[in-house]
Amino acid sequence: MVDTLSSSIEYMNFDQDRTAEKGYRLPADPYWLAPPQGSLVPLWHEGGAPNYQPKPMICRHVQDPIKVWHRETPAHQRSSKKGLIKTLAEANESVPRIRIFSCSAGVNAGKMAHRLHEKLQRLVHEVDDPYEIEHEKALNQLDLDEAGPEDVILIIASTTGRGDIPGNAQRFVRKYESAAPLKSPPRFSCFANGDSTYGDSYNAAGSTIQQLMTKLGCRPLLGHCFAGDTAQHNPDWESFGHWLENIDHLILGNHHKIDLPTSLTDMGEKTTTLSEMPTATLTRVQRLHPEGVLQITLDIGDKPYAEMDHIKILAPNPDHEVEIALKALQLSPDQAFDWHHQPAKIFLSRYADLDHSFKRLDWYPDFTSLSQYQQDKLKTSKALTVLSTSMPSVPFTAPLIEAICKDMASI
């Protein structure tokens, strides 16, 4: 479930990234795609190109919009540094740039990148050193050959699928994964916006991009990818704020001195369990018409709803699949584990993805002695299929069961 503004931005991001790659826009009429809000939705303004004459579908302003803007917009946001930058450029002095990029299958990373741009503009305005703050772009549009050694590249990366790189960053990764180190590498920092309930694939895209930039010789402002966790707060504005404070200190440290935390947020083995996540209570399910939309009412209690919050629905494995897994592992439904707080049936129902392949299979008896074909087949088979049809006759000891369960992907 997504709001119309987010859906509009998501389509525009895809269209703009495809245009940058192919050279032409999607053959679709934005006027038909835009929802009823009309000109309030960014997608509406993509229509009518190239002879576009905007006719806002909103009522006339009661007050003069220019006067309202002057009254409500702080002076530092109305002023411009273009004159200063132009003067320096004419004097052949180099103006370092802070360049902002994001990648995501949705819109959260892009929205965070937009907020980062706004905050950095305010911070840079307060210092004497000139910095050119470029508007946020998709990571596919980053050309490192254009970056100078004094430039700063800031990347906000979300992970999609099972630790996959989002589409608006895949072209960037393919371009540079086999490239030689840069001659004049810029400075950079990466903020990974991920969900720790995914366990093994938590912030995989951010980690991959961090490693790629480091391999190219780019100089990290921080020692590693700064990790945000959307499992409990989406977006994780608190971690985002800590990251921004560190960026502010390291780039403009003489002017905005803050105490760095003793240890920065590290991705490491961090995993949020379902029991630690805030939950909602299902109070009503209603369908007003036999073929109509199913209306679901959820009670979130006293939890506040913040900007860009969402509800995550994690569907458990079907009971019959859980029964097959229990039988294959020779477990009783209520058997307790020393390494997990839930009994066997609940763990296999709510925490393990039986429809996904195993992660490593390093526990599988004599795996390395199998043929390459057999190994590849086991690696691509569903966990439930491996357990029910491909397991050799071996005693299921407690250590083996633990290794098998921990090798399953998270739900």
Coordinates of C-alpha atoms in Angstrom, one line a residue, residues 103-327:
C103 CA 19.3 4.1 -5.0
S104 CA 16.1 2.3 -4.1
A105 CA 13.4 0.2 -5.5
G106 CA 11.0 2.5 -3.7
V107 CA 11.1 6.2 -2.8
N108 CA 12.5 6.4 0.8
A109 CA 16.2 6.7 -0.2
G110 CA 15.3 9.4 -2.7
K111 CA 13.3 11.3 -0.1
M112 CA 16.2 11.1 2.4
A113 CA 18.6 12.3 -0.3
H114 CA 16.3 15.3 -0.9
R115 CA 16.3 16.1 2.8
L116 CA 20.1 15.7 2.9
H117 CA 20.4 18.3 0.2
E118 CA 18.2 20.7 2.1
K119 CA 20.1 20.3 5.3
L120 CA 23.5 20.6 3.7
Q121 CA 22.5 23.8 1.9
R122 CA 21.7 25.3 5.2
L123 CA 24.9 24.1 6.9
V124 CA 27.1 25.2 4.0
H125 CA 25.5 28.6 4.0
E126 CA 26.7 29.1 7.6
V127 CA 30.4 28.7 6.8
D128 CA 32.8 30.8 4.9
D129 CA 34.2 28.0 2.8
P130 CA 32.3 27.7 -0.6
Y131 CA 30.8 24.4 -1.5
E132 CA 28.6 23.7 -4.4
I133 CA 25.7 21.4 -3.3
E134 CA 24.4 19.5 -6.2
H135 CA 20.8 18.3 -6.3
E136 CA 20.2 14.6 -5.6
K137 CA 20.3 12.1 -8.4
A138 CA 20.0 8.4 -9.0
L139 CA 23.3 6.5 -8.5
N140 CA 23.3 5.4 -12.1
Q141 CA 24.0 9.0 -13.0
L142 CA 27.2 9.1 -11.1
D143 CA 30.3 9.5 -13.4
L144 CA 33.3 9.1 -11.2
D145 CA 35.6 10.4 -14.0
E146 CA 34.0 13.8 -13.5
A147 CA 34.7 13.8 -9.7
G148 CA 37.7 15.8 -8.4
P149 CA 39.8 14.9 -5.4
E150 CA 38.2 17.5 -3.2
D151 CA 34.6 16.5 -4.2
V152 CA 32.5 14.6 -1.7
I153 CA 30.2 11.9 -2.9
L154 CA 27.3 11.1 -0.5
I155 CA 25.3 7.9 -1.2
I156 CA 22.0 6.7 0.3
A157 CA 21.4 3.1 -0.6
S158 CA 18.5 0.8 0.0
T159 CA 18.5 -2.9 -0.6
T160 CA 15.9 -4.7 -2.7
G161 CA 14.8 -8.3 -3.0
R162 CA 17.3 -10.8 -1.3
G163 CA 20.2 -8.4 -0.9
D164 CA 20.0 -7.2 -4.5
I165 CA 21.2 -3.9 -6.0
P166 CA 18.3 -1.6 -6.9
G167 CA 17.7 -1.0 -10.6
N168 CA 18.8 2.7 -10.5
A169 CA 22.2 1.6 -9.3
Q170 CA 22.8 -1.6 -11.3
R171 CA 24.3 0.3 -14.3
F172 CA 26.8 2.1 -12.0
V173 CA 27.9 -1.2 -10.3
R174 CA 28.3 -2.9 -13.7
K175 CA 30.3 0.0 -15.1
Y176 CA 32.8 0.1 -12.2
E177 CA 33.0 -3.4 -10.8
S178 CA 35.9 -4.3 -13.1
A179 CA 37.3 -0.8 -13.5
A180 CA 40.9 0.2 -12.5
P181 CA 41.4 2.5 -9.5
L182 CA 40.7 6.1 -10.1
K183 CA 43.6 8.6 -10.7
S184 CA 42.0 11.3 -8.7
P185 CA 39.5 9.6 -6.4
P186 CA 37.0 11.7 -4.4
R187 CA 36.0 11.4 -0.8
F188 CA 32.7 9.6 -0.1
S189 CA 30.4 8.2 2.5
C190 CA 27.5 5.7 2.2
F191 CA 24.4 5.5 4.3
A192 CA 22.7 2.1 4.0
N193 CA 18.9 2.2 4.6
G194 CA 18.0 -1.4 5.3
D195 CA 15.9 -3.8 7.4
S196 CA 17.7 -6.0 9.9
T197 CA 14.8 -8.5 9.9
Y198 CA 16.2 -9.8 6.6
G199 CA 19.2 -11.1 8.6
D200 CA 21.9 -12.2 6.1
S201 CA 20.9 -9.7 3.4
Y202 CA 20.6 -6.7 5.8
N203 CA 22.0 -3.6 4.0
A204 CA 23.7 -5.8 1.3
A205 CA 23.4 -3.2 -1.4
G206 CA 25.0 -0.5 0.8
S207 CA 27.8 -2.8 1.8
T208 CA 28.5 -3.7 -1.9
I209 CA 28.6 -0.1 -2.9
Q210 CA 30.9 0.8 0.0
Q211 CA 33.3 -2.0 -1.0
L212 CA 33.2 -1.0 -4.7
M213 CA 34.0 2.7 -4.0
T214 CA 36.8 1.7 -1.7
K215 CA 38.2 -0.7 -4.3
L216 CA 38.2 2.2 -6.8
G217 CA 40.5 4.2 -4.4
C218 CA 37.8 6.6 -3.2
R219 CA 38.6 7.9 0.3
P220 CA 35.9 7.0 2.9
L221 CA 35.0 9.8 5.3
L222 CA 33.9 7.1 7.8
G223 CA 35.6 3.7 8.2
H224 CA 32.6 1.7 6.9
C225 CA 29.1 2.0 5.5
F226 CA 26.9 3.9 8.1
A227 CA 23.9 1.6 8.7
G228 CA 20.3 2.6 9.3
D229 CA 17.7 0.1 10.4
T230 CA 14.2 0.4 9.1
A231 CA 12.9 -2.6 11.1
Q232 CA 11.5 -0.4 13.8
H233 CA 11.7 3.1 12.3
N234 CA 11.2 3.6 8.6
P235 CA 13.0 5.7 7.7
D236 CA 15.5 5.6 10.4
W237 CA 15.8 9.4 10.9
E238 CA 17.8 9.0 14.1
S239 CA 20.6 7.1 12.4
F240 CA 20.3 9.5 9.4
G241 CA 20.8 12.4 11.8
H242 CA 23.9 10.8 13.4
W243 CA 25.4 10.2 9.9
L244 CA 24.7 13.8 8.9
E245 CA 26.3 15.1 12.1
N246 CA 29.5 13.1 11.3
I247 CA 29.5 14.3 7.7
D248 CA 29.1 17.9 9.0
H249 CA 32.0 17.4 11.4
L250 CA 34.3 15.8 8.9
I251 CA 33.7 18.2 6.0
L252 CA 33.0 21.4 8.0
G253 CA 34.6 20.4 11.2
N254 CA 36.2 23.7 12.0
H255 CA 32.8 25.4 12.1
H256 CA 30.5 22.6 13.5
K257 CA 32.6 20.8 16.1
I258 CA 30.7 17.9 17.6
D259 CA 31.8 14.9 19.6
L260 CA 32.0 11.8 17.4
P261 CA 30.5 8.7 19.0
T262 CA 33.0 6.2 20.4
S263 CA 31.8 3.6 17.9
L264 CA 29.8 4.3 14.8
T265 CA 26.8 2.2 13.9
D266 CA 28.1 -1.0 12.4
M267 CA 26.1 -3.5 10.4
G268 CA 28.0 -6.5 11.7
E269 CA 25.7 -9.3 12.9
K270 CA 22.8 -7.1 13.9
T271 CA 19.4 -8.6 13.4
T272 CA 16.1 -7.4 14.7
T273 CA 13.7 -10.3 15.7
L274 CA 10.0 -10.1 15.1
S275 CA 9.5 -10.0 18.9
E276 CA 11.4 -6.7 19.0
M277 CA 9.3 -5.0 16.3
P278 CA 6.2 -2.9 17.2
T279 CA 3.0 -4.7 16.2
A280 CA -0.5 -3.8 15.2
T281 CA -3.8 -5.6 16.1
L282 CA -6.2 -6.7 13.4
T283 CA -9.6 -5.3 14.5
R284 CA -11.8 -5.7 11.4
V285 CA -11.9 -7.2 8.0
Q286 CA -14.7 -6.0 5.7
R287 CA -15.6 -6.3 2.0
L288 CA -18.6 -4.0 1.1
H289 CA -19.1 -5.7 -2.3
P290 CA -18.4 -9.3 -3.2
E291 CA -16.0 -8.1 -5.9
G292 CA -14.8 -5.0 -4.1
V293 CA -11.7 -4.0 -2.2
L294 CA -11.0 -5.8 1.1
Q295 CA -10.9 -3.2 3.8
I296 CA -8.6 -4.0 6.8
T297 CA -8.6 -2.0 10.0
L298 CA -5.5 -2.2 12.2
D299 CA -5.1 -0.7 15.7
I300 CA -1.5 0.6 16.2
G301 CA -2.2 1.6 19.8
D302 CA -0.3 4.7 21.1
K303 CA 2.4 4.5 18.5
P304 CA 2.8 7.8 16.5
Y305 CA 2.6 7.8 12.8
A306 CA 5.5 9.7 11.3
E307 CA 6.3 10.8 7.8
M308 CA 7.0 7.9 5.4
D309 CA 6.0 5.2 8.0
H310 CA 4.5 2.0 6.7
I311 CA 3.1 -1.3 7.9
K312 CA 5.0 -4.5 7.1
I313 CA 3.0 -7.6 6.6
L314 CA 5.1 -10.8 7.1
A315 CA 3.1 -13.8 6.0
P316 CA 3.9 -17.0 7.8
N317 CA 4.7 -20.3 6.0
P318 CA 1.6 -22.5 5.3
D319 CA 0.9 -25.0 8.0
H320 CA 1.3 -28.0 5.7
E321 CA 4.8 -26.8 4.6
V322 CA 5.8 -26.4 8.3
E323 CA 4.6 -29.9 9.0
I324 CA 6.7 -31.3 6.2
A325 CA 9.8 -29.4 7.5
L326 CA 9.2 -30.7 11.1
K327 CA 8.9 -34.2 9.9

